[in-house]
XYZ file of C-alpha atoms in Angstrom:
744
model
C -6.778 -89.444 65.954
C -8.986 -92.415 66.853
C -7.604 -95.816 67.769
C -9.250 -98.960 66.408
C -12.690 -99.541 67.880
C -12.051 -103.295 67.806
C -9.014 -103.330 70.101
C -10.870 -104.197 73.289
C -13.068 -106.745 71.545
C -10.144 -108.608 69.998
C -8.252 -108.679 73.272
C -11.289 -110.288 74.840
C -11.212 -113.095 72.295
C -8.123 -114.808 73.716
C -8.844 -118.257 75.098
C -5.597 -118.900 76.918
C -4.706 -121.766 74.572
C -1.332 -122.593 73.071
C -1.170 -122.286 69.289
C -0.530 -125.170 66.985
C 2.549 -125.574 64.845
C 0.902 -127.617 62.086
C -2.371 -126.201 60.832
C -3.973 -126.604 57.416
C -6.790 -124.304 56.312
C -8.909 -125.432 53.366
C -10.849 -122.554 51.835
C -13.773 -122.703 49.447
C -16.712 -120.593 48.373
C -20.200 -122.081 48.505
C -21.412 -119.901 45.665
C -22.926 -116.497 44.990
C -26.499 -115.831 46.073
C -28.796 -112.996 44.977
C -31.706 -112.097 47.247
C -35.107 -110.742 46.214
C -33.810 -107.170 46.407
C -30.952 -107.939 44.034
C -28.225 -107.915 46.712
C -25.364 -110.346 46.237
C -23.614 -112.348 48.930
C -21.557 -115.498 49.181
C -20.460 -117.902 51.885
C -16.813 -118.624 52.516
C -15.874 -121.840 54.243
C -12.650 -122.255 56.212
C -12.034 -125.857 57.262
C -9.283 -125.845 59.868
C -7.434 -129.153 60.158
C -4.545 -130.423 62.210
C -3.614 -128.555 65.347
C -6.418 -126.111 66.222
C -5.272 -125.180 69.700
C -4.954 -121.427 69.139
C -6.819 -118.255 70.074
C -7.914 -116.960 66.686
C -7.581 -117.354 62.946
C -6.606 -114.168 61.062
C -6.710 -113.446 57.352
C -6.569 -110.673 54.765
C -9.288 -109.915 52.271
C -10.468 -106.829 50.435
C -12.696 -104.914 52.816
C -16.261 -106.218 52.769
C -18.955 -106.675 55.364
C -18.804 -110.176 56.849
C -20.601 -112.158 59.501
C -19.795 -115.520 61.045
C -22.618 -118.030 60.527
C -22.053 -120.041 63.708
C -23.117 -117.995 66.770
C -20.204 -119.497 68.690
C -17.763 -117.765 66.346
C -16.779 -114.102 66.649
C -15.471 -112.233 63.617
C -13.932 -108.771 63.901
C -12.286 -106.297 61.559
C -8.852 -105.321 62.880
C -8.475 -102.729 60.127
C -10.205 -102.705 56.755
C -8.866 -105.731 54.917
C -7.637 -107.626 58.013
C -9.965 -109.905 59.953
C -9.841 -112.326 62.859
C -12.136 -115.170 63.882
C -12.220 -116.508 67.439
C -14.167 -119.546 68.547
C -14.228 -121.852 71.576
C -14.505 -124.643 69.004
C -10.805 -124.253 68.180
C -9.736 -125.243 71.694
C -12.275 -128.058 72.044
C -11.698 -129.654 68.631
C -9.331 -132.327 69.991
C -7.726 -132.808 66.612
C -10.983 -132.803 64.657
C -11.594 -130.355 61.779
C -13.335 -127.090 62.610
C -15.521 -125.534 59.927
C -15.957 -121.765 59.985
C -18.533 -120.341 57.566
C -18.617 -116.609 56.885
C -21.350 -114.811 54.966
C -19.776 -112.066 52.882
C -21.452 -109.135 51.196
C -21.051 -108.752 47.433
C -20.141 -111.332 44.835
C -16.970 -113.371 44.490
C -16.085 -113.158 40.801
C -12.313 -113.059 41.045
C -9.872 -115.073 43.148
C -8.212 -111.840 44.294
C -11.269 -111.296 46.503
C -10.595 -114.554 48.301
C -8.491 -114.765 51.465
C -4.737 -114.329 51.718
C -2.269 -113.900 54.558
C -4.000 -116.574 56.662
C -2.291 -117.276 59.971
C -3.095 -118.244 63.547
C -2.699 -116.093 66.636
C -1.598 -117.535 69.947
C -3.041 -116.514 73.272
C 0.016 -114.338 73.929
C -0.476 -112.491 70.643
C 2.361 -114.169 68.733
C 1.598 -115.724 65.381
C 2.250 -118.862 63.376
C 1.793 -119.556 59.665
C -0.652 -122.067 58.215
C -0.856 -124.029 55.002
C -3.661 -122.520 52.914
C -5.369 -124.709 50.315
C -7.952 -123.088 48.041
C -10.674 -124.994 46.212
C -11.233 -124.402 42.489
C -13.617 -121.483 42.032
C -14.302 -122.411 38.395
C -15.730 -125.843 39.221
C -19.241 -124.444 38.734
C -20.517 -121.153 37.263
C -22.356 -120.398 40.524
C -18.982 -120.016 42.242
C -17.850 -117.097 40.060
C -21.043 -115.653 38.541
C -24.268 -114.116 39.784
C -27.886 -114.318 38.703
C -27.376 -111.204 36.564
C -23.712 -111.398 35.610
C -21.487 -114.141 34.266
C -18.314 -112.362 33.176
C -16.231 -115.451 32.420
C -14.591 -115.142 28.971
C -15.621 -118.579 27.777
C -13.685 -120.474 25.167
C -15.802 -119.376 22.206
C -15.289 -115.693 23.081
C -11.538 -116.226 23.309
C -11.593 -118.149 20.010
C -12.999 -115.164 18.128
C -10.486 -112.775 19.722
C -7.585 -115.078 18.893
C -8.753 -115.385 15.304
C -8.772 -111.597 14.920
C -5.250 -111.318 16.335
C -3.564 -114.125 14.450
C -0.058 -113.881 13.017
C 0.551 -111.681 9.959
C 3.632 -110.857 7.882
C 6.195 -108.536 9.475
C 8.767 -106.145 8.124
C 12.337 -106.270 9.377
C 11.940 -102.810 10.921
C 8.768 -103.591 12.885
C 9.504 -103.068 16.580
C 7.706 -101.716 19.653
C 7.376 -98.790 19.806
C 7.257 -98.486 16.035
C 9.667 -96.288 14.080
C 8.229 -93.096 12.598
C 9.760 -93.309 9.106
C 11.689 -96.030 7.294
C 12.714 -95.359 3.683
C 14.062 -98.522 2.055
C 17.018 -98.039 -0.325
C 16.422 -101.186 -2.386
C 19.262 -103.470 -1.297
C 20.207 -105.616 1.691
C 23.287 -105.600 3.905
C 24.619 -109.071 4.791
C 24.736 -109.931 8.527
C 27.557 -107.931 10.071
C 28.679 -105.965 13.105
C 27.574 -102.370 12.865
C 29.503 -99.287 13.922
C 27.447 -96.241 14.842
C 28.942 -92.851 14.011
C 27.042 -90.117 15.885
C 26.711 -86.644 14.467
C 25.361 -83.763 16.528
C 22.223 -82.174 15.162
C 20.464 -78.884 15.647
C 17.046 -80.528 15.269
C 15.060 -79.184 18.250
C 12.736 -82.201 18.553
C 13.685 -84.024 21.783
C 15.126 -87.517 21.279
C 15.113 -87.185 17.486
C 17.476 -89.194 15.304
C 18.073 -90.021 11.649
C 20.153 -93.075 10.804
C 21.486 -93.909 7.365
C 21.997 -97.671 7.063
C 24.011 -98.315 3.884
C 26.845 -100.449 5.188
C 28.313 -101.677 8.450
C 29.096 -98.059 9.282
C 25.865 -96.272 10.205
C 25.711 -92.482 10.395
C 23.343 -91.296 13.111
C 22.300 -87.667 13.435
C 20.770 -87.237 16.872
C 20.410 -85.171 20.023
C 20.209 -88.286 22.229
C 22.818 -90.842 21.228
C 21.970 -93.293 24.027
C 18.314 -93.515 23.064
C 19.143 -93.712 19.352
C 21.604 -96.533 19.999
C 19.034 -98.479 22.004
C 16.408 -98.081 19.280
C 18.812 -99.032 16.485
C 20.167 -102.059 18.314
C 16.703 -103.585 18.034
C 16.890 -103.658 14.218
C 20.608 -103.896 13.466
C 21.534 -106.820 15.706
C 20.389 -109.554 13.358
C 21.641 -112.848 11.973
C 19.760 -112.112 8.753
C 20.328 -109.523 6.007
C 19.237 -106.012 6.981
C 17.479 -103.844 4.376
C 19.419 -100.670 3.671
C 17.330 -97.720 4.767
C 17.148 -94.202 6.080
C 15.398 -94.234 9.452
C 13.936 -91.154 11.086
C 12.371 -91.397 14.509
C 11.244 -89.355 17.501
C 8.717 -89.671 20.332
C 5.547 -87.591 20.242
C 5.606 -86.860 23.982
C 8.396 -85.864 26.385
C 6.745 -87.739 29.283
C 6.448 -91.489 28.736
C 5.788 -92.899 32.137
C 5.233 -95.947 34.255
C 4.010 -95.791 37.850
C 5.069 -98.682 40.074
C 3.546 -99.051 43.535
C 5.841 -100.725 46.064
C 3.909 -99.409 49.076
C 1.008 -101.868 48.992
C 3.302 -104.802 48.206
C 7.053 -104.427 48.237
C 9.417 -104.926 45.306
C 13.169 -105.240 45.803
C 15.813 -102.985 44.231
C 16.825 -105.885 41.986
C 13.288 -106.212 40.657
C 13.037 -102.467 40.119
C 16.233 -102.578 38.068
C 14.599 -105.216 35.871
C 11.612 -102.889 35.435
C 13.909 -99.987 34.520
C 15.591 -102.195 31.915
C 12.190 -102.811 30.343
C 11.438 -99.100 30.378
C 14.719 -98.415 28.607
C 13.968 -101.022 25.954
C 10.537 -99.585 25.195
C 11.326 -95.890 25.325
C 9.626 -95.062 28.629
C 11.520 -92.317 30.422
C 9.669 -91.476 33.673
C 9.373 -93.848 36.628
C 6.632 -92.533 38.892
C 7.700 -94.329 42.069
C 4.778 -94.863 44.461
C 6.743 -95.552 47.645
C 4.317 -94.433 50.375
C 0.642 -94.998 51.085
C -1.737 -96.047 53.847
C -0.323 -99.552 53.931
C 3.429 -98.858 54.144
C 6.329 -96.418 53.902
C 9.148 -97.856 51.785
C 12.014 -95.301 51.814
C 14.471 -94.583 54.608
C 14.428 -90.885 55.560
C 17.374 -89.694 57.705
C 16.166 -88.113 60.928
C 12.795 -89.907 60.773
C 13.668 -93.571 61.418
C 10.130 -94.304 62.586
C 8.896 -94.112 58.996
C 10.544 -97.376 58.032
C 10.784 -98.927 61.500
C 7.005 -98.798 61.754
C 5.953 -98.186 58.136
C 8.188 -100.799 56.519
C 6.807 -103.689 58.545
C 3.383 -105.308 58.815
C 2.033 -108.003 61.059
C -0.487 -108.813 63.754
C -1.123 -105.670 65.775
C -4.144 -104.123 67.414
C -2.966 -100.522 67.616
C -0.299 -99.902 64.919
C 1.965 -98.777 67.744
C 5.221 -100.453 66.681
C 4.413 -101.679 63.174
C 1.479 -101.619 60.794
C -1.311 -104.187 60.625
C -0.933 -106.834 57.983
C -2.670 -105.824 54.752
C -3.034 -107.937 51.592
C -0.697 -110.769 52.569
C 1.843 -112.038 55.126
C 2.036 -114.502 57.994
C 1.468 -112.136 60.900
C 5.194 -111.661 61.536
C 6.491 -108.097 60.984
C 10.063 -109.379 60.796
C 9.416 -111.979 58.085
C 11.355 -111.285 54.888
C 11.216 -112.738 51.406
C 7.633 -111.808 50.613
C 5.968 -108.553 49.651
C 4.616 -107.534 53.052
C 7.790 -106.282 54.747
C 10.758 -104.307 53.469
C 11.964 -100.881 52.423
C 14.673 -99.151 50.417
C 17.619 -97.868 52.384
C 19.043 -94.485 51.472
C 21.909 -96.272 49.707
C 19.475 -98.523 47.824
C 17.613 -95.502 46.523
C 20.742 -93.608 45.485
C 22.011 -96.666 43.601
C 18.633 -97.024 41.906
C 18.681 -93.359 40.861
C 22.067 -93.799 39.229
C 20.942 -96.992 37.515
C 17.853 -95.251 36.117
C 19.800 -92.166 35.034
C 22.228 -94.316 33.046
C 19.247 -95.747 31.154
C 17.500 -92.480 30.428
C 14.819 -92.859 33.106
C 13.839 -90.003 35.438
C 12.502 -91.072 38.844
C 9.629 -89.122 40.419
C 9.060 -90.298 44.013
C 5.514 -90.015 45.318
C 4.975 -88.956 48.926
C 1.223 -89.232 49.424
C -0.456 -86.340 51.212
C -2.679 -85.352 52.831
C -4.720 -88.527 52.220
C -3.339 -92.033 51.758
C -1.096 -91.214 54.710
C -1.920 -93.766 57.405
C 1.625 -95.170 57.535
C 3.139 -91.710 57.967
C 0.533 -90.688 60.553
C 1.174 -93.675 62.799
C 4.950 -93.411 62.364
C 4.904 -89.799 63.503
C 2.653 -90.718 66.433
C 5.325 -93.206 67.462
C 7.957 -90.499 67.131
C 5.913 -88.184 69.372
C 5.413 -90.927 71.986
C 9.093 -91.873 71.997
C 10.617 -88.382 71.924
C 7.930 -85.912 72.941
C 8.737 -83.925 69.788
C 5.549 -82.871 67.988
C 7.291 -81.031 65.116
C 6.164 -83.629 62.617
C 2.993 -84.828 64.287
C 0.277 -85.343 61.668
C -2.887 -86.103 63.654
C -5.015 -84.249 66.193
C -5.339 -86.568 69.225
C -8.740 -85.061 70.038
C -10.131 -85.465 66.522
C -13.503 -87.254 66.586
C -14.114 -86.976 62.845
C -15.749 -89.970 61.204
C -14.884 -90.601 57.577
C -14.169 -93.452 55.220
C -11.504 -93.264 52.546
C -11.699 -94.850 49.103
C -9.852 -97.856 50.538
C -12.172 -97.950 53.598
C -9.725 -96.456 56.131
C -10.974 -94.118 58.846
C -7.645 -92.670 60.008
C -5.523 -91.921 56.956
C -5.680 -88.130 56.446
C -3.114 -85.657 57.781
C -4.623 -82.821 59.811
C -3.785 -79.758 57.746
C -4.586 -77.282 60.531
C -1.489 -78.488 62.369
C 2.060 -77.356 61.512
C 3.200 -80.983 61.364
C 2.135 -81.884 57.791
C 4.028 -79.026 56.132
C 7.031 -79.513 58.429
C 6.975 -83.217 57.660
C 6.683 -82.839 53.893
C 9.434 -80.202 53.875
C 11.749 -82.459 55.879
C 11.054 -85.471 53.651
C 11.454 -83.376 50.510
C 14.784 -81.969 51.632
C 16.135 -85.420 52.483
C 15.002 -86.838 49.151
C 16.626 -83.969 47.279
C 19.837 -84.651 49.181
C 19.745 -88.235 47.895
C 19.435 -87.005 44.312
C 22.279 -84.560 44.867
C 24.510 -87.320 46.198
C 23.563 -89.540 43.275
C 24.466 -86.733 40.877
C 20.975 -86.891 39.392
C 18.513 -84.048 38.893
C 15.276 -84.387 40.865
C 12.509 -83.791 38.275
C 9.738 -83.426 40.871
C 8.208 -84.877 44.005
C 4.717 -86.200 43.470
C 2.642 -84.929 46.399
C -0.442 -87.081 45.770
C -3.380 -84.867 46.659
C -6.012 -87.412 45.698
C -8.950 -89.107 47.416
C -9.106 -87.022 50.568
C -12.162 -88.350 52.357
C -14.998 -85.917 52.983
C -15.331 -84.962 56.644
C -11.734 -85.765 57.541
C -11.365 -82.598 59.692
C -15.003 -81.929 60.565
C -14.741 -82.853 64.260
C -11.142 -81.792 64.869
C -10.931 -79.014 67.507
C -7.627 -77.875 66.035
C -9.085 -77.704 62.538
C -12.247 -75.874 63.624
C -10.187 -73.289 65.529
C -7.739 -72.830 62.648
C -10.469 -72.452 60.031
C -12.337 -69.906 62.137
C -9.185 -67.889 62.806
C -8.218 -67.736 59.121
C -11.708 -67.355 57.690
C -11.582 -70.680 55.880
C -15.090 -71.613 54.814
C -14.784 -75.335 54.163
C -12.461 -78.322 54.236
C -11.757 -78.102 50.528
C -10.289 -74.631 50.967
C -8.143 -75.926 53.819
C -6.778 -78.555 51.454
C -6.029 -75.962 48.768
C -4.179 -73.710 51.212
C -2.033 -76.701 52.158
C -1.195 -77.386 48.505
C -0.220 -73.746 47.904
C 1.989 -73.590 50.994
C 3.629 -76.927 50.225
C 4.348 -75.863 46.653
C 5.914 -72.647 47.977
C 8.137 -74.529 50.433
C 9.254 -76.957 47.751
C 9.947 -74.079 45.370
C 12.365 -72.623 47.922
C 14.124 -75.996 47.965
C 14.235 -76.051 44.162
C 11.750 -78.925 43.951
C 8.927 -78.911 41.359
C 5.772 -80.871 42.218
C 3.608 -83.430 40.485
C 0.190 -84.584 41.616
C -3.013 -86.377 40.775
C -5.791 -84.526 38.966
C -7.258 -83.083 42.158
C -4.431 -80.537 42.410
C -5.258 -79.005 39.018
C -8.992 -79.156 38.395
C -11.808 -76.916 39.606
C -9.756 -74.209 41.296
C -9.688 -70.427 41.178
C -7.563 -68.362 38.830
C -5.607 -67.133 41.847
C -4.812 -70.706 42.933
C -3.802 -71.731 39.433
C -1.567 -68.697 38.980
C 0.194 -69.511 42.239
C 0.570 -73.289 41.817
C 0.728 -73.993 38.080
C 4.226 -72.544 37.406
C 5.723 -75.046 39.858
C 3.914 -78.143 38.567
C 5.940 -80.668 36.588
C 3.065 -83.015 35.739
C -0.552 -83.822 36.586
C -1.791 -87.399 36.307
C -5.404 -87.460 35.091
C -6.834 -90.916 35.633
C -10.570 -90.394 35.183
C -12.342 -92.598 32.693
C -14.232 -91.547 29.632
C -17.934 -90.721 29.852
C -19.195 -88.484 32.679
C -15.681 -87.819 33.989
C -14.114 -87.137 30.605
C -14.044 -83.409 31.333
C -11.388 -83.855 34.034
C -8.514 -84.283 31.606
C -9.859 -81.533 29.372
C -10.048 -79.116 32.304
C -6.458 -79.854 33.268
C -5.144 -79.296 29.751
C -7.262 -76.209 29.100
C -6.160 -74.844 32.469
C -2.566 -74.843 31.256
C -1.320 -77.668 33.479
C 1.264 -80.135 32.065
C -1.163 -83.035 31.793
C -0.228 -86.709 31.716
C -2.915 -89.030 30.369
C -3.244 -91.806 32.944
C -6.740 -93.040 32.104
C -7.880 -96.029 34.093
C -9.667 -97.733 31.202
C -6.549 -97.771 29.014
C -3.475 -97.351 31.172
C -4.131 -98.883 34.612
C -1.998 -101.951 34.067
C -3.075 -103.459 37.398
C -6.548 -104.080 35.993
C -7.168 -107.721 35.004
C -6.332 -108.759 31.452
C -9.900 -110.074 31.264
C -12.695 -111.241 33.573
C -11.416 -114.791 34.024
C -11.869 -115.635 37.731
C -8.180 -116.515 38.037
C -6.779 -113.406 36.367
C -4.832 -111.430 38.931
C -5.737 -107.798 39.287
C -8.685 -105.532 39.948
C -11.718 -104.739 37.783
C -13.192 -101.563 39.294
C -12.036 -99.723 36.157
C -12.903 -102.557 33.788
C -10.215 -104.735 32.242
C -7.033 -103.632 30.479
C -4.836 -105.655 28.168
C -2.127 -104.670 25.714
C -4.739 -103.849 23.065
C -6.703 -101.560 25.379
C -3.470 -99.683 26.016
C -2.697 -99.640 22.282
C -6.101 -98.070 21.620
C -5.579 -95.251 24.121
C -5.303 -92.566 21.469
C -4.548 -89.211 23.108
C -6.776 -87.162 20.824
C -9.751 -89.288 21.827
C -8.883 -89.283 25.514
C -8.521 -85.500 25.575
C -10.682 -83.812 22.980
C -9.389 -80.234 23.083
C -8.187 -77.685 20.582
C -4.594 -77.599 19.379
C -3.500 -74.941 21.869
C -4.754 -76.931 24.855
C -3.448 -80.212 23.413
C 0.063 -78.780 23.594
C -0.345 -79.077 27.375
C -0.596 -82.864 27.065
C 2.864 -83.706 28.325
C 2.564 -87.431 27.857
C 1.106 -90.753 28.874
C 1.608 -92.883 31.956
C 0.694 -96.455 32.828
C -0.126 -97.220 36.478
C 0.562 -100.454 38.359
C -1.022 -100.325 41.778
C -0.002 -103.316 43.845
C -2.968 -104.546 45.882
C -2.907 -107.917 44.119
C 0.872 -108.254 43.597
C 2.604 -111.039 45.469
C 6.013 -111.255 43.750
C 8.317 -109.700 41.222
C 7.308 -112.384 38.744
C 3.692 -111.338 39.111
C 4.607 -107.686 38.533
C 6.372 -108.684 35.320
C 3.305 -110.580 34.101
C 1.232 -107.419 34.587
C 3.772 -105.437 32.567
C 4.384 -107.932 29.778
C 2.924 -107.610 27.239
C 0.564 -104.938 28.580
C 3.181 -102.192 28.850
C 3.984 -102.514 25.132
C 0.604 -101.034 24.236
C 1.419 -98.162 26.579
C 4.879 -97.731 25.040
C 3.523 -97.689 21.487
C 0.949 -95.048 22.277
C 3.330 -92.911 24.346
C 5.801 -92.843 21.451
C 3.295 -92.569 18.603
C 0.108 -90.621 19.290
C -1.629 -91.679 16.089
C -2.618 -95.024 14.617
C 0.236 -97.410 13.939
C -0.155 -101.187 14.218
C -3.316 -103.218 13.744
C -4.102 -105.595 16.591
C -2.957 -108.577 14.546
C 0.346 -107.005 13.545
C 0.971 -105.690 17.055
C 0.362 -109.149 18.486
C 2.715 -110.684 15.930
C 5.494 -108.197 16.652
C 5.246 -109.005 20.349
C 5.215 -112.766 19.828
C 8.017 -112.930 17.284
C 10.333 -110.104 18.300
C 9.727 -109.472 21.990
C 8.939 -112.817 23.614
C 12.380 -114.235 22.679
C 14.019 -111.244 24.378
C 11.963 -111.830 27.535
C 12.861 -115.506 27.555
C 16.547 -114.695 27.156
C 16.437 -112.373 30.168
C 14.189 -114.606 32.276
C 11.170 -112.288 32.438
C 7.789 -113.623 33.432
C 4.967 -112.693 31.054
C 1.288 -113.257 30.357
C 0.498 -115.938 27.793
C -2.911 -115.608 26.113
C -5.545 -118.281 26.662
C -6.502 -120.712 23.920
C -9.891 -120.429 22.277
C -12.421 -123.269 22.121
C -15.461 -123.535 19.887
C -17.746 -126.170 18.438
C -18.438 -125.904 14.716
C -20.436 -128.536 12.815
C -20.148 -130.888 15.763
C -16.362 -130.623 15.927
C -14.228 -129.052 18.679
C -11.737 -126.504 17.396
C -9.034 -124.743 19.436
C -6.715 -121.849 18.600
C -4.204 -119.385 20.000
C -3.241 -115.922 18.719
C 0.247 -117.243 17.961
C 1.774 -118.945 14.913
C 3.157 -122.166 16.400
C 5.775 -122.306 13.634
C 7.265 -119.055 14.943
C 6.499 -119.315 18.672
C 6.212 -122.862 20.003
C 2.876 -122.587 21.800
C 0.861 -125.778 22.190
C -2.594 -126.463 23.613
C -3.522 -129.309 25.935
C -7.063 -130.119 26.972
C -9.390 -132.241 29.082
C -13.000 -133.309 28.596
C -13.885 -134.247 32.179
C -13.723 -130.792 33.763
C -10.282 -131.361 35.274
C -7.411 -128.902 34.994
C -5.201 -129.478 31.909
C -1.598 -130.314 32.728
C 1.583 -130.896 30.764
C 0.482 -134.542 30.487
C -3.026 -133.884 29.155
C -3.899 -134.699 25.512
C -2.293 -132.408 22.938
C -4.648 -130.613 20.581
C -3.615 -131.343 16.988
C -6.790 -131.097 14.918
C -10.583 -130.785 15.354
C -12.299 -133.689 17.057
C -15.886 -134.774 17.731
C -17.617 -132.740 20.429
C -18.799 -134.486 23.592
C -22.533 -134.541 24.289
C -22.214 -132.575 27.536
C -19.774 -131.458 30.205
C -16.813 -129.088 30.338
C -14.046 -128.780 27.806
C -10.973 -127.168 29.299
C -7.842 -126.059 27.469
C -4.580 -124.415 28.429
C -1.761 -123.002 26.298
C 1.843 -123.919 27.073
C 5.012 -122.353 25.754
C 6.761 -125.547 24.745
C 10.277 -124.732 25.910
C 12.449 -126.504 28.434
C 13.755 -123.150 29.678
C 11.451 -120.430 31.014
C 8.209 -122.340 30.357
C 5.017 -120.295 30.515
C 1.412 -121.377 30.628
C -1.886 -119.589 30.232
C -4.994 -119.602 32.335
C -7.487 -122.333 31.550
C -10.216 -121.660 29.010
C -13.573 -123.317 29.576
C -16.399 -124.207 27.224
C -19.540 -125.646 28.785
C -21.304 -128.134 26.531
C -25.010 -128.589 27.270
C-alpha cells in the first residue's frame, strides 16, 4: 500500500504562524473559458479576510486538476477531493485581504462543484473553521455555461413543462402507488370510522388484498394485513364521503427498493427512521443500506473497533493513520459532531433500526463494499495491524507499487485479494452483522458485497499478488476477482447468508462461475443506462440472476432534478425527477422474453450522498422523486399521466409531508413573454395548494417581500426577470429555486 505522495510536500508548507480565530473566505468563480482546442477551465477566487495568520487554507471539492495562479502560492492535493493552499502572503497580510486565484480544469455548471469544507490549518496541524461566503453563480451566463453548452432551464422552458403538468381532476381512490382495480358500487358512505375485518386468503400473489367497502365495516381478504391496512388507510381516512367499492391490489414485483448511502455523508438513526416511514407509506420494502465506502465506515463491528474509530471520523490528516481525510465537507475536526462528516451507527443503533424497519415491512440489506470502494476498511485494518501486530484482517500489501485510479479518483482503495485478509475480514464482518439480526429477531435477507468499479491494475505491481497468481495459475486480475467472489459466497453460504451485488458479479462470466454463485444470490443491481450498455441488464436476467432494475437515467435519485446551477446533486447520468422515475417502465429497460423477464425481481432507487449535507437535503431528494419510483415498482405498466401524477402528489401527498415536517422539492415557476406580456405559472393549482410566485425585474434574488405575481404585465425592454415559487404557509414553508428569463 502506498502512502500519499503529498505528505512531505504539505509538511513543508508550514510557516510557523499562529492561526486566526476569525477568518472570512469569500468565494466566486470568474467564469468558464474554452480554449482553441475546446478544453474548458474556470478560475476560482478565494478572498481571505480578517485574521490570515495561519499556515494553509484547506477545502473540499470534487477531484479536478487545479493550479494556483500566483507563483507565491502552493496548492496540493491531500487526497482526491481535499486540497490545501499555502502562501507566505497569509502571514504577511497584516490584516489585509489575501486573494488566491486557482485555475481549475473543466467547467463549473453546478454549485456542487464549488468548494465546501473550507477551514484553516495552524502551524501545529490543528484546524479552525472559517465563515464561507459564496457569490451568486447565476449573475451572468458565463459563470455557469460554456461556449458550447448552456444547460440552464430558463423560465420559458419551465413554463412549457409546468403547462403540461397542470392540475387535473382526481378520483377519490387516486393514490401513489396507484391501486390495481377499483370497482365502484354506485353509492357513497358518509364520513365515518372504519373497522377492518381481515380474512385469510389462499391467493398466492405476495401482498395481495381485496377489500369490500360497503359500510364502516370493511372486509379485507389478504395475505399481508399490515400492508393492506397501510394502503387502505390512505383512502378510508377521509372527512368526505367515500365511494363504496371493491378494491383489489397487489405489487408487480417482490423487490421494491431504496438505496441510501450514509458512508459519503452521514445520516442519523432518527433520519433513517423517517426514511423508513416514507418507504412504508409508498410500498417500498427493501432498504439497501450503503454503510461503507472509500470515504467512511458507518457501522460498529465488535472485535474490529478500528473500523469506526478511524472510519467514522474525518478531518485534517496527511496519512489517514488515526482518522480519514476530510471528504465532501467538514471543518477539519474529526471530533466535530452535528454535521454529515463524522458519525456512525452503534451496534445498538443498528439493532433498533432493524426492528423499526421490520415492524414497517422493510427488509434491510447492508452493503459492505469489496474489494473496491474499500479505502476506509483498508486504512482501519492497517491501524489494527500497527496497534496489535495481528495481520489476520490486513487488506493491503505493504510492498504493492501498483498505480491505478478508481472511478472516484482514489489510488489506494482496493483490497488485495491474494492475501487471506479480505476473506477473513468479510467473514468476520458478515458473522457480526448476522449476529445483530439474530439479536433483533429479524431475518437477514442478504449482505450486499459490492463488487463494482474495481480499478484496472490494482494488483499489477503487488509481489504478493504476482506470487499468488503464478502459484494458482491465475491468468489475469479479473480471474483473481472472480475467485474472491466465489470463495466469499461459499463462506457466507456456510453462515447462512445470501449475497447481493452490483452488476459486475453477474455479467460476463463462465457457466461454471454462474452455477457456483447464482444459487446464493439474493439480488443483482443493474445500474447501466440505456444505449450501448443496455445489454447489461438483459445479460443478468437472461443469465438467471434475480435482477433489480437500478438504471441511472431513471432511478438514481441523487441526480439533479434539472440542470439549474443551484440544483443539488450530480449530473454524470443526466438528470432525474419524479417523472423520469415514473417513466422507467421495466419492459423498456429490460427487453427480454417472458422467461427471462421473470428474473426481474424488482426496481430500486439509489441515493448516493456525495452532495448531501443534511437530513433535510436527503428528504428533498426523495420527495417527490421517490414517488415515481414507488409507482413504477408497484405497477410495471402505464398508470398515471404526468399531469395526473403531479396532481395526486400536490393534493394528496404534500399535505401529509407538511403534517410530518418533511422537507421536499418545490417546482420552479415558469416565465415567458407572449405578445409583449410577461406570464408566469406553476404546475400547481393555487386553489388546492397555496403556491404563490414572487418576482424581480432587476436581476436580484426574489424574496418573500418581492412583488407578487397576479396577472400578466408588460415586459421590460431588457434585463433579467427572476421568479421564485413559495408555499404560502406559516408552518413548514417551502420555496423553489429561482427561474430566470433573460430579456434582450
